[in-house]
mmCIF file of C-alpha atoms and ligand atoms in Angstrom:
data_model
loop_
_atom_site.group_PDB
_atom_site.id
_atom_site.type_symbol
_atom_site.label_atom_id
_atom_site.label_comp_id
_atom_site.label_asym_id
_atom_site.label_seq_id
_atom_site.Cartn_x
_atom_site.Cartn_y
_atom_site.Cartn_z
ATOM 1 C CA MET M 888 -5.094 21.278 -13.541
ATOM 2 C CA ASN M 889 -1.585 20.771 -14.854
ATOM 3 C CA THR M 890 0.096 17.783 -13.244
ATOM 4 C CA ILE M 891 3.876 17.779 -13.041
ATOM 5 C CA ILE M 892 6.257 15.033 -12.015
ATOM 6 C CA LEU M 893 9.087 16.367 -9.871
ATOM 7 C CA LYS M 894 12.191 14.257 -9.262
ATOM 8 C CA SER M 895 13.300 13.721 -5.695
ATOM 9 C CA GLU M 896 17.086 14.069 -5.322
ATOM 10 C CA VAL M 897 19.280 11.449 -3.623
ATOM 11 C CA GLY M 898 19.339 13.452 -0.391
ATOM 12 C CA GLY M 899 15.588 14.110 -0.559
ATOM 13 C CA LEU M 900 13.468 17.155 -1.346
ATOM 14 C CA LYS M 901 14.906 20.673 -1.596
ATOM 15 C CA SER M 902 13.216 23.372 0.511
ATOM 16 C CA LYS M 903 11.674 24.995 -2.576
ATOM 17 C CA LEU M 904 9.885 21.719 -3.343
ATOM 18 C CA LEU M 905 8.768 21.367 0.248
ATOM 19 C CA GLU M 906 7.201 24.832 -0.024
ATOM 20 C CA LEU M 907 5.340 23.836 -3.205
ATOM 21 C CA ILE M 908 3.983 20.712 -1.517
ATOM 22 C CA LYS M 909 2.883 22.643 1.571
ATOM 23 C CA ASN M 910 1.148 25.262 -0.564
ATOM 24 C CA SER M 911 -0.654 22.602 -2.543
ATOM 25 C CA TYR M 912 -2.048 21.174 0.724
ATOM 26 C CA LEU M 913 -3.037 24.675 1.841
ATOM 27 C CA ASP M 914 -5.010 24.991 -1.402
ATOM 28 C CA GLY M 915 -6.745 21.700 -0.571
ATOM 29 C CA ILE M 916 -4.884 19.627 -3.185
ATOM 30 C CA PRO M 917 -3.234 16.368 -2.092
ATOM 31 C CA VAL M 918 0.269 15.458 -3.340
ATOM 32 C CA VAL M 919 1.618 12.104 -4.566
ATOM 33 C CA LEU M 920 4.678 10.947 -2.611
ATOM 34 C CA PRO M 921 6.772 7.776 -2.933
ATOM 35 C CA THR M 922 7.089 5.121 -0.232
ATOM 36 C CA GLU M 923 8.905 1.795 -0.100
ATOM 37 C CA THR M 924 5.601 -0.098 -0.553
ATOM 38 C CA VAL M 925 3.544 1.873 -3.091
ATOM 39 C CA TYR M 926 3.023 5.550 -3.935
ATOM 40 C CA GLY M 927 0.614 7.447 -1.663
ATOM 41 C CA LEU M 928 -1.795 10.348 -2.253
ATOM 42 C CA SER M 929 -1.003 12.481 0.783
ATOM 43 C CA ALA M 930 -2.468 15.292 2.886
ATOM 44 C CA PRO M 931 -1.920 16.495 6.473
ATOM 45 C CA TYR M 932 -4.094 14.450 8.878
ATOM 46 C CA ASN M 933 -5.921 17.608 9.996
ATOM 47 C CA ASN M 934 -6.477 19.272 6.590
ATOM 48 C CA LEU M 935 -10.130 18.365 6.027
ATOM 49 C CA GLU M 936 -10.439 19.971 2.610
ATOM 50 C CA ALA M 937 -7.428 18.140 1.168
ATOM 51 C CA ILE M 938 -8.608 14.860 2.751
ATOM 52 C CA ASP M 939 -12.057 15.295 1.273
ATOM 53 C CA ASN M 940 -10.363 15.764 -2.098
ATOM 54 C CA ILE M 941 -8.423 12.510 -1.642
ATOM 55 C CA PHE M 942 -11.735 10.651 -1.487
ATOM 56 C CA LYS M 943 -13.105 12.575 -4.481
ATOM 57 C CA ILE M 944 -9.993 12.203 -6.643
ATOM 58 C CA LYS M 945 -9.738 8.449 -6.056
ATOM 59 C CA ASN M 946 -13.473 7.944 -6.160
ATOM 60 C CA ARG M 947 -12.997 6.178 -2.831
ATOM 61 C CA PRO M 948 -15.992 5.072 -0.762
ATOM 62 C CA ALA M 949 -16.331 7.192 2.393
ATOM 63 C CA ASP M 950 -16.441 4.058 4.571
ATOM 64 C CA ASN M 951 -12.859 3.164 3.650
ATOM 65 C CA PRO M 952 -10.505 4.799 6.193
ATOM 66 C CA LEU M 953 -7.009 6.187 5.570
ATOM 67 C CA ILE M 954 -3.657 5.204 7.055
ATOM 68 C CA VAL M 955 -1.883 7.999 8.946
ATOM 69 C CA HIS M 956 1.870 8.169 8.334
ATOM 70 C CA ILE M 957 4.291 9.389 10.984
ATOM 71 C CA ALA M 958 7.980 10.320 11.070
ATOM 72 C CA HIS M 959 8.722 9.625 14.777
ATOM 73 C CA ILE M 960 7.437 6.972 17.144
ATOM 74 C CA GLU M 961 6.417 9.736 19.598
ATOM 75 C CA GLN M 962 3.774 10.923 17.100
ATOM 76 C CA ILE M 963 1.691 7.852 18.011
ATOM 77 C CA LYS M 964 0.710 9.736 21.179
ATOM 78 C CA LEU M 965 -0.914 12.478 19.129
ATOM 79 C CA LEU M 966 -3.003 9.995 17.150
ATOM 80 C CA SER M 967 -3.820 7.279 19.662
ATOM 81 C CA SER M 968 -5.047 7.130 23.236
ATOM 82 C CA GLU M 969 -3.692 3.603 23.614
ATOM 83 C CA GLN M 970 -0.677 2.757 25.728
ATOM 84 C CA ILE M 971 1.923 0.885 23.649
ATOM 85 C CA GLY M 972 3.140 -2.238 25.482
ATOM 86 C CA PRO M 973 6.838 -3.170 25.665
ATOM 87 C CA LYS M 974 6.653 -6.032 23.136
ATOM 88 C CA THR M 975 4.805 -3.897 20.608
ATOM 89 C CA MET M 976 7.339 -1.146 21.147
ATOM 90 C CA SER M 977 10.253 -3.458 20.469
ATOM 91 C CA LEU M 978 8.533 -4.750 17.312
ATOM 92 C CA LEU M 979 7.995 -1.176 16.092
ATOM 93 C CA LYS M 980 11.571 -0.235 16.863
ATOM 94 C CA SER M 981 12.810 -3.141 14.815
ATOM 95 C CA VAL M 982 10.562 -2.790 11.736
ATOM 96 C CA TRP M 983 9.892 0.967 11.518
ATOM 97 C CA PRO M 984 10.416 2.820 9.308
ATOM 98 C CA GLY M 985 8.967 0.022 7.219
ATOM 99 C CA PRO M 986 5.989 -1.817 5.728
ATOM 100 C CA LEU M 987 3.919 -2.371 8.890
ATOM 101 C CA THR M 988 0.688 -0.557 9.802
ATOM 102 C CA LEU M 989 -0.660 -0.778 13.336
ATOM 103 C CA LEU M 990 -4.315 -0.393 14.291
ATOM 104 C CA LEU M 991 -4.755 1.481 17.567
ATOM 105 C CA LYS M 992 -7.598 3.174 19.429
ATOM 106 C CA LYS M 993 -7.810 6.668 17.988
ATOM 107 C CA SER M 994 -7.332 9.864 19.938
ATOM 108 C CA GLU M 995 -9.711 12.819 19.813
ATOM 109 C CA HIS M 996 -7.251 14.616 17.517
ATOM 110 C CA VAL M 997 -7.915 12.323 14.562
ATOM 111 C CA PRO M 998 -10.822 13.615 12.443
ATOM 112 C CA SER M 999 -13.596 11.085 11.836
ATOM 113 C CA ILE M 1000 -13.256 11.409 8.031
ATOM 114 C CA VAL M 1001 -9.789 9.811 8.382
ATOM 115 C CA THR M 1002 -11.034 6.720 10.229
ATOM 116 C CA ALA M 1003 -14.453 6.552 8.515
ATOM 117 C CA ASN M 1004 -16.007 6.922 11.972
ATOM 118 C CA SER M 1005 -14.178 3.920 13.379
ATOM 119 C CA GLU M 1006 -12.728 4.234 16.875
ATOM 120 C CA TYR M 1007 -9.491 2.783 15.507
ATOM 121 C CA VAL M 1008 -6.774 4.563 13.568
ATOM 122 C CA ALA M 1009 -4.199 2.881 11.294
ATOM 123 C CA ILE M 1010 -0.648 4.200 11.799
ATOM 124 C CA ARG M 1011 2.531 3.545 9.822
ATOM 125 C CA MET M 1012 6.036 4.993 9.676
ATOM 126 C CA PRO M 1013 7.053 4.552 6.025
ATOM 127 C CA ASN M 1014 10.636 4.121 4.920
ATOM 128 C CA SER M 1015 10.482 7.216 2.744
ATOM 129 C CA THR M 1016 12.803 10.199 2.991
ATOM 130 C CA GLU M 1017 10.153 12.295 1.236
ATOM 131 C CA PHE M 1018 7.359 11.410 3.662
ATOM 132 C CA GLY M 1019 9.681 12.087 6.607
ATOM 133 C CA GLN M 1020 10.688 15.486 5.234
ATOM 134 C CA VAL M 1021 7.143 16.592 4.390
ATOM 135 C CA ILE M 1022 5.832 15.492 7.823
ATOM 136 C CA GLU M 1023 8.616 17.530 9.469
ATOM 137 C CA PHE M 1024 8.144 20.537 7.208
ATOM 138 C CA CYS M 1025 4.352 20.674 7.650
ATOM 139 C CA GLY M 1026 4.539 19.731 11.321
ATOM 140 C CA ALA M 1027 1.812 17.108 10.894
ATOM 141 C CA PRO M 1028 1.473 13.379 10.171
ATOM 142 C CA LEU M 1029 0.139 12.654 6.673
ATOM 143 C CA VAL M 1030 -2.811 10.519 5.651
ATOM 144 C CA ALA M 1031 -2.220 8.644 2.414
ATOM 145 C CA PRO M 1032 -4.069 5.913 0.590
ATOM 146 C CA SER M 1033 -2.390 4.324 -2.416
ATOM 147 C CA ALA M 1034 -2.207 6.860 -5.272
ATOM 148 C CA ASN M 1035 -4.455 4.977 -7.723
ATOM 149 C CA LEU M 1036 -8.081 5.384 -8.722
ATOM 150 C CA SER M 1037 -10.171 3.059 -6.547
ATOM 151 C CA GLY M 1038 -10.176 -0.487 -7.904
ATOM 152 C CA LYS M 1039 -6.956 -0.135 -9.937
ATOM 153 C CA PRO M 1040 -3.594 -1.620 -8.934
ATOM 154 C CA SER M 1041 -1.539 0.563 -6.583
ATOM 155 C CA PRO M 1042 1.118 2.628 -8.404
ATOM 156 C CA THR M 1043 4.706 1.647 -7.714
ATOM 157 C CA ASN M 1044 6.332 4.445 -9.728
ATOM 158 C CA ALA M 1045 5.604 8.063 -10.665
ATOM 159 C CA ASN M 1046 4.426 7.313 -14.215
ATOM 160 C CA ASP M 1047 1.836 4.814 -13.020
ATOM 161 C CA ALA M 1048 0.510 7.389 -10.528
ATOM 162 C CA PHE M 1049 0.411 9.922 -13.396
ATOM 163 C CA GLU M 1050 -1.630 7.506 -15.504
ATOM 164 C CA ASP M 1051 -4.441 7.630 -12.908
ATOM 165 C CA LEU M 1052 -4.109 11.138 -11.483
ATOM 166 C CA ASN M 1053 -3.083 13.325 -14.425
ATOM 167 C CA GLY M 1054 -5.121 16.528 -14.216
ATOM 168 C CA LYS M 1055 -6.286 15.777 -10.663
ATOM 169 C CA VAL M 1056 -3.225 16.796 -8.608
ATOM 170 C CA ARG M 1057 -0.513 19.435 -9.025
ATOM 171 C CA TYR M 1058 2.528 17.396 -8.030
ATOM 172 C CA ILE M 1059 3.736 13.830 -8.235
ATOM 173 C CA ILE M 1060 7.066 13.369 -6.493
ATOM 174 C CA ASP M 1061 9.190 10.807 -8.312
ATOM 175 C CA GLY M 1062 11.287 8.663 -5.974
ATOM 176 C CA GLY M 1063 11.866 5.842 -8.490
ATOM 177 C CA GLN M 1064 10.434 2.314 -8.451
ATOM 178 C CA ALA M 1065 9.060 1.351 -4.994
ATOM 179 C CA GLN M 1066 11.349 -1.209 -3.390
ATOM 180 C CA ILE M 1067 8.652 -3.575 -2.099
ATOM 181 C CA GLY M 1068 5.825 -2.972 -4.553
ATOM 182 C CA LEU M 1069 2.992 -4.364 -2.368
ATOM 183 C CA GLU M 1070 1.052 -2.480 0.313
ATOM 184 C CA SER M 1071 2.023 -2.680 4.001
ATOM 185 C CA THR M 1072 0.944 -5.392 6.432
ATOM 186 C CA ILE M 1073 -1.941 -4.192 8.623
ATOM 187 C CA VAL M 1074 -2.024 -5.683 12.104
ATOM 188 C CA ARG M 1075 -4.010 -5.339 15.311
ATOM 189 C CA ILE M 1076 -2.021 -6.305 18.411
ATOM 190 C CA GLU M 1077 -3.548 -7.091 21.784
ATOM 191 C CA GLU M 1078 -0.516 -7.211 23.983
ATOM 192 C CA GLU M 1079 -2.426 -8.174 27.144
ATOM 193 C CA LEU M 1080 -3.595 -11.309 25.294
ATOM 194 C CA ASP M 1081 -0.157 -11.789 23.748
ATOM 195 C CA SER M 1082 -1.907 -11.937 20.373
ATOM 196 C CA PHE M 1083 -2.041 -10.363 16.957
ATOM 197 C CA THR M 1084 -4.421 -10.404 13.969
ATOM 198 C CA VAL M 1085 -3.203 -9.707 10.442
ATOM 199 C CA LEU M 1086 -5.907 -7.737 8.613
ATOM 200 C CA ARG M 1087 -3.958 -7.320 5.378
ATOM 201 C CA PRO M 1088 -0.896 -9.460 4.586
ATOM 202 C CA GLY M 1089 2.299 -7.683 3.583
ATOM 203 C CA LYS M 1090 6.065 -7.947 3.671
ATOM 204 C CA ILE M 1091 6.106 -8.208 7.494
ATOM 205 C CA ASP M 1092 4.509 -11.623 7.768
ATOM 206 C CA GLU M 1093 3.215 -13.823 10.589
ATOM 207 C CA THR M 1094 6.611 -15.401 11.189
ATOM 208 C CA VAL M 1095 8.034 -11.979 12.063
ATOM 209 C CA LEU M 1096 5.074 -11.118 14.310
ATOM 210 C CA ALA M 1097 5.172 -14.551 15.959
ATOM 211 C CA GLN M 1098 8.654 -13.714 17.248
ATOM 212 C CA TYR M 1099 6.949 -11.169 19.512
ATOM 213 C CA PHE M 1100 3.478 -12.591 20.273
ATOM 214 C CA ALA M 1101 2.414 -16.158 21.055
ATOM 215 C CA ASN M 1102 -1.115 -16.195 19.631
ATOM 216 C CA VAL M 1103 -2.088 -15.679 16.008
ATOM 217 C CA GLN M 1104 -5.749 -14.765 15.628
ATOM 218 C CA SER M 1105 -7.394 -15.445 12.345
ATOM 219 C CA ASN M 1106 -8.882 -12.442 10.593
ATOM 220 C CA SER M 1107 -12.154 -14.255 10.052
ATOM 221 C CA SER M 1108 -12.423 -15.840 13.507
ATOM 222 C CA VAL M 1109 -14.847 -14.666 16.181
ATOM 223 C CA SER M 1110 -11.863 -13.907 18.363
ATOM 224 C CA VAL M 1111 -11.662 -10.560 16.618
ATOM 225 C CA LYS M 1112 -13.879 -9.091 19.281
ATOM 226 C CA ASP M 1113 -14.818 -5.987 17.469
ATOM 227 C CA SER M 1114 -15.968 -5.986 13.874
ATOM 228 C CA MET M 1115 -14.756 -2.380 13.555
ATOM 229 C CA LEU M 1116 -11.301 -3.890 13.538
ATOM 230 C CA LEU M 1117 -11.822 -5.574 10.233
ATOM 231 C CA CYS M 1118 -10.201 -3.627 7.458
ATOM 232 C CA PRO M 1119 -12.998 -2.080 5.378
ATOM 233 C CA GLY M 1120 -10.745 -1.797 2.338
ATOM 234 C CA VAL M 1121 -10.243 -5.513 1.928
ATOM 235 C CA LYS M 1122 -13.878 -6.002 0.930
ATOM 236 C CA TYR M 1123 -13.419 -3.891 -2.194
ATOM 237 C CA LYS M 1124 -12.038 -5.327 -5.397
ATOM 238 C CA HIS M 1125 -8.413 -4.350 -5.637
ATOM 239 C CA TYR M 1126 -5.173 -4.962 -7.381
ATOM 240 C CA SER M 1127 -6.948 -6.037 -10.513
ATOM 241 C CA PRO M 1128 -5.929 -5.363 -14.053
ATOM 242 C CA ILE M 1129 -8.562 -5.567 -16.803
ATOM 243 C CA ALA M 1130 -6.669 -8.592 -18.138
ATOM 244 C CA ARG M 1131 -7.649 -11.923 -16.616
ATOM 245 C CA VAL M 1132 -5.100 -13.135 -14.030
ATOM 246 C CA TRP M 1133 -4.300 -16.835 -13.731
ATOM 247 C CA ILE M 1134 -2.201 -18.351 -10.958
ATOM 248 C CA ILE M 1135 -0.247 -21.250 -12.410
ATOM 249 C CA ASP M 1136 1.358 -24.054 -10.401
ATOM 250 C CA ASP M 1137 3.335 -25.594 -13.182
ATOM 251 C CA LEU M 1138 4.357 -23.329 -16.045
ATOM 252 C CA ASP M 1139 5.864 -26.210 -18.010
ATOM 253 C CA HIS M 1140 2.421 -27.472 -18.919
ATOM 254 C CA LEU M 1141 0.989 -24.081 -19.727
ATOM 255 C CA LYS M 1142 -0.434 -23.631 -23.198
ATOM 256 C CA VAL M 1143 -0.528 -19.975 -24.188
ATOM 257 C CA GLU M 1144 -2.476 -19.455 -27.367
ATOM 258 C CA ASN M 1145 -2.481 -15.701 -27.543
ATOM 259 C CA THR M 1146 1.039 -14.428 -28.237
ATOM 260 C CA SER M 1147 0.356 -11.095 -26.557
ATOM 261 C CA ASP M 1148 -0.478 -12.743 -23.195
ATOM 262 C CA PHE M 1149 1.941 -12.077 -20.316
ATOM 263 C CA ILE M 1150 3.785 -14.795 -18.425
ATOM 264 C CA ILE M 1151 5.378 -13.733 -15.131
ATOM 265 C CA THR M 1152 7.732 -16.144 -13.451
ATOM 266 C CA CYS M 1153 10.708 -16.710 -11.154
ATOM 267 C CA ASN M 1154 11.651 -19.715 -13.227
ATOM 268 C CA SER M 1155 14.628 -18.959 -15.426
ATOM 269 C CA VAL M 1156 13.862 -21.699 -17.963
ATOM 270 C CA ASP M 1157 13.222 -20.080 -21.347
ATOM 271 C CA LEU M 1158 9.760 -21.246 -22.361
ATOM 272 C CA GLY M 1159 10.007 -19.347 -25.633
ATOM 273 C CA TYR M 1160 7.069 -16.987 -25.143
ATOM 274 C CA ALA M 1161 7.179 -13.449 -26.535
ATOM 275 C CA ASN M 1162 6.006 -11.678 -23.383
ATOM 276 C CA ILE M 1163 7.684 -13.601 -20.610
ATOM 277 C CA TYR M 1164 8.947 -11.681 -17.578
ATOM 278 C CA HIS M 1165 11.546 -13.529 -15.496
ATOM 279 C CA PHE M 1166 12.467 -12.442 -11.984
ATOM 280 C CA GLU M 1167 15.262 -13.618 -9.747
ATOM 281 C CA ASN M 1168 13.013 -14.353 -6.827
ATOM 282 C CA GLU M 1169 9.475 -13.853 -5.510
ATOM 283 C CA ASP M 1170 10.308 -10.539 -3.855
ATOM 284 C CA GLU M 1171 11.526 -9.141 -7.191
ATOM 285 C CA LEU M 1172 8.393 -10.448 -8.860
ATOM 286 C CA ALA M 1173 6.256 -8.797 -6.143
ATOM 287 C CA LYS M 1174 8.086 -5.511 -6.680
ATOM 288 C CA ASN M 1175 7.166 -5.543 -10.385
ATOM 289 C CA LEU M 1176 3.702 -7.133 -10.270
ATOM 290 C CA PHE M 1177 1.516 -4.005 -10.225
ATOM 291 C CA ARG M 1178 3.734 -2.304 -12.832
ATOM 292 C CA LEU M 1179 3.202 -5.286 -15.151
ATOM 293 C CA PHE M 1180 -0.545 -5.383 -14.455
ATOM 294 C CA ARG M 1181 -0.725 -1.783 -15.675
ATOM 295 C CA LEU M 1182 1.551 -2.429 -18.644
ATOM 296 C CA ALA M 1183 -0.638 -5.374 -19.674
ATOM 297 C CA ASP M 1184 -3.735 -3.186 -19.624
ATOM 298 C CA ARG M 1185 -2.055 -0.461 -21.678
ATOM 299 C CA GLU M 1186 -1.230 -3.113 -24.266
ATOM 300 C CA ASN M 1187 -4.750 -4.599 -24.159
ATOM 301 C CA VAL M 1188 -3.419 -7.964 -23.075
ATOM 302 C CA LYS M 1189 -6.148 -10.570 -22.434
ATOM 303 C CA ASN M 1190 -4.444 -12.932 -19.985
ATOM 304 C CA ILE M 1191 -1.669 -12.713 -17.411
ATOM 305 C CA PHE M 1192 -0.257 -16.027 -16.216
ATOM 306 C CA VAL M 1193 1.703 -15.787 -12.980
ATOM 307 C CA GLN M 1194 3.671 -18.577 -11.383
ATOM 308 C CA LYS M 1195 2.217 -19.412 -7.966
ATOM 309 C CA PRO M 1196 4.540 -18.053 -5.239
ATOM 310 C CA LYS M 1197 5.673 -20.496 -2.561
ATOM 311 C CA ASN M 1198 7.095 -18.151 0.061
ATOM 312 C CA ASN M 1199 5.801 -14.625 -0.416
ATOM 313 C CA LEU M 1200 2.299 -14.871 1.040
ATOM 314 C CA ALA M 1201 1.515 -11.194 0.495
ATOM 315 C CA LEU M 1202 2.208 -11.753 -3.196
ATOM 316 C CA LEU M 1203 -0.051 -14.829 -3.219
ATOM 317 C CA ASN M 1204 -2.781 -12.798 -1.476
ATOM 318 C CA ARG M 1205 -2.656 -10.044 -4.125
ATOM 319 C CA LEU M 1206 -2.662 -12.587 -6.942
ATOM 320 C CA GLN M 1207 -5.667 -14.375 -5.474
ATOM 321 C CA LYS M 1208 -7.530 -11.078 -5.211
ATOM 322 C CA ALA M 1209 -6.601 -10.146 -8.764
ATOM 323 C CA ALA M 1210 -7.671 -13.566 -10.049
ATOM 324 C CA GLU M 1211 -11.086 -13.397 -8.358
ATOM 325 C CA ILE M 1212 -13.918 -13.260 -10.829
ATOM 326 C CA ILE M 1213 -16.836 -11.051 -9.879
HETATM 327 O O1 LIG E 2342 1.678 0.478 2.064
HETATM 328 C C1 LIG E 2342 0.640 1.066 2.339
HETATM 329 O O2 LIG E 2342 -0.060 0.753 3.321
HETATM 330 C C2 LIG E 2342 0.207 2.223 1.425
HETATM 331 C C3 LIG E 2342 1.241 3.344 1.564
HETATM 332 C C4 LIG E 2342 0.876 4.568 0.773
HETATM 333 O O3 LIG E 2342 1.418 3.633 2.929
HETATM 334 N N1 LIG E 2342 -1.092 2.674 1.739
HETATM 335 C C5 LIG E 2342 -2.222 1.981 1.431
HETATM 336 O O4 LIG E 2342 -3.385 2.671 1.737
HETATM 337 O O5 LIG E 2342 -2.210 0.874 0.933
HETATM 338 P P1 LIG E 2342 -4.805 2.198 1.185
HETATM 339 O O6 LIG E 2342 -5.730 3.280 1.633
HETATM 340 O O7 LIG E 2342 -4.732 1.931 -0.238
HETATM 341 O O8 LIG E 2342 -5.123 0.904 2.032
HETATM 342 C C6 LIG E 2342 -5.306 1.047 3.423
HETATM 343 C C7 LIG E 2342 -6.086 -0.090 3.990
HETATM 344 C C8 LIG E 2342 -7.527 -0.115 3.524
HETATM 345 O O9 LIG E 2342 -7.880 -1.475 3.287
HETATM 346 C C9 LIG E 2342 -8.292 0.442 4.723
HETATM 347 O O10 LIG E 2342 -9.591 -0.096 4.822
HETATM 348 C C10 LIG E 2342 -7.431 0.017 5.884
HETATM 349 O O11 LIG E 2342 -6.115 0.137 5.401
HETATM 350 N N2 LIG E 2342 -7.572 0.923 7.033
HETATM 351 C C11 LIG E 2342 -7.153 2.211 7.131
HETATM 352 N N3 LIG E 2342 -7.528 2.741 8.307
HETATM 353 C C12 LIG E 2342 -8.188 1.777 8.975
HETATM 354 C C13 LIG E 2342 -8.864 1.726 10.219
HETATM 355 N N4 LIG E 2342 -8.924 2.785 11.027
HETATM 356 N N5 LIG E 2342 -9.459 0.563 10.585
HETATM 357 C C14 LIG E 2342 -9.416 -0.513 9.769
HETATM 358 N N6 LIG E 2342 -8.802 -0.529 8.557
HETATM 359 C C15 LIG E 2342 -8.204 0.600 8.166
HETATM 360 MG MG1 LIG E 2343 -5.243 1.148 -1.926
#
């Protein structure tokens, strides 16, 4: 299959492009679309052939469910049988469209392949003109995992998606570099208990959620009543480049012997290394992390040294995962 990258315009996708995307789905072929977090490999939530192909293309285990993306808050009612409480609603109204995914009891309309047989469905309204337009045009919410091969870092731009999916999809829609660069926060809220559990850290962190709910449940605690709630995806190795990732507290004392190694930092002091990447702050570093992981692998780099983040806990989480040795 010939894979082409199509640029999204400032105002979004033209109707001709929307037709091409819809036809690709109808032929059972998912389409890569940009979001503010990472690029997603999308298909309508009720197109079983295209969804099956998402799993095949990514080589994704069947027990790893997919997030369903919506364009309007009212679409929750189609996907979930759960009543949304007033606090949850005000949280959603303040952060959506944005990098927060909510786990809710699924409705009968959601096919079991989407939730990997779980009774919960993950729902997010991305801040993506393209997703919004395609959902409207096809009249259906879209499932979308990150648009990488399983185990590789999520793509944050069209070229990185192309690197993994060339020959496997017809269209990659190019919306530029993703603004956040790390996957969404996944949360389960139990409003009657005034509590929330973060299942995957992201840009919307506990301090934001704690403005709405009094009790933070730990992901690993027994208070998560139902093990189905645990995010299956977090048990798989993720985010990892082939290069070895090291989290460094104090870059000043770092000794880099291999000149091709990467150093990624928010510190503006020039340490004199060839491949040093400086960022203004941790959010900028987070935005570029997966892009640099992929660049390092293309250049056969052996080690990536990253300055330990102090504030961005989603960034720290991804670095810790990437630095895990298995
Ligand atoms: O930012 C994001 O969330 C991106 C963009 C494309 O929206 N998507 C993304 O999807 O990161 P993916 O498939 O790469 O990661 C989704 C995570 C997985 O760890 C999966 O196990 C979990 O969400 N998940 C999805 N549905 C679930 C469900 N019903 N119950 C528990 N966990 C679920
Ligand atoms: Mg993923």
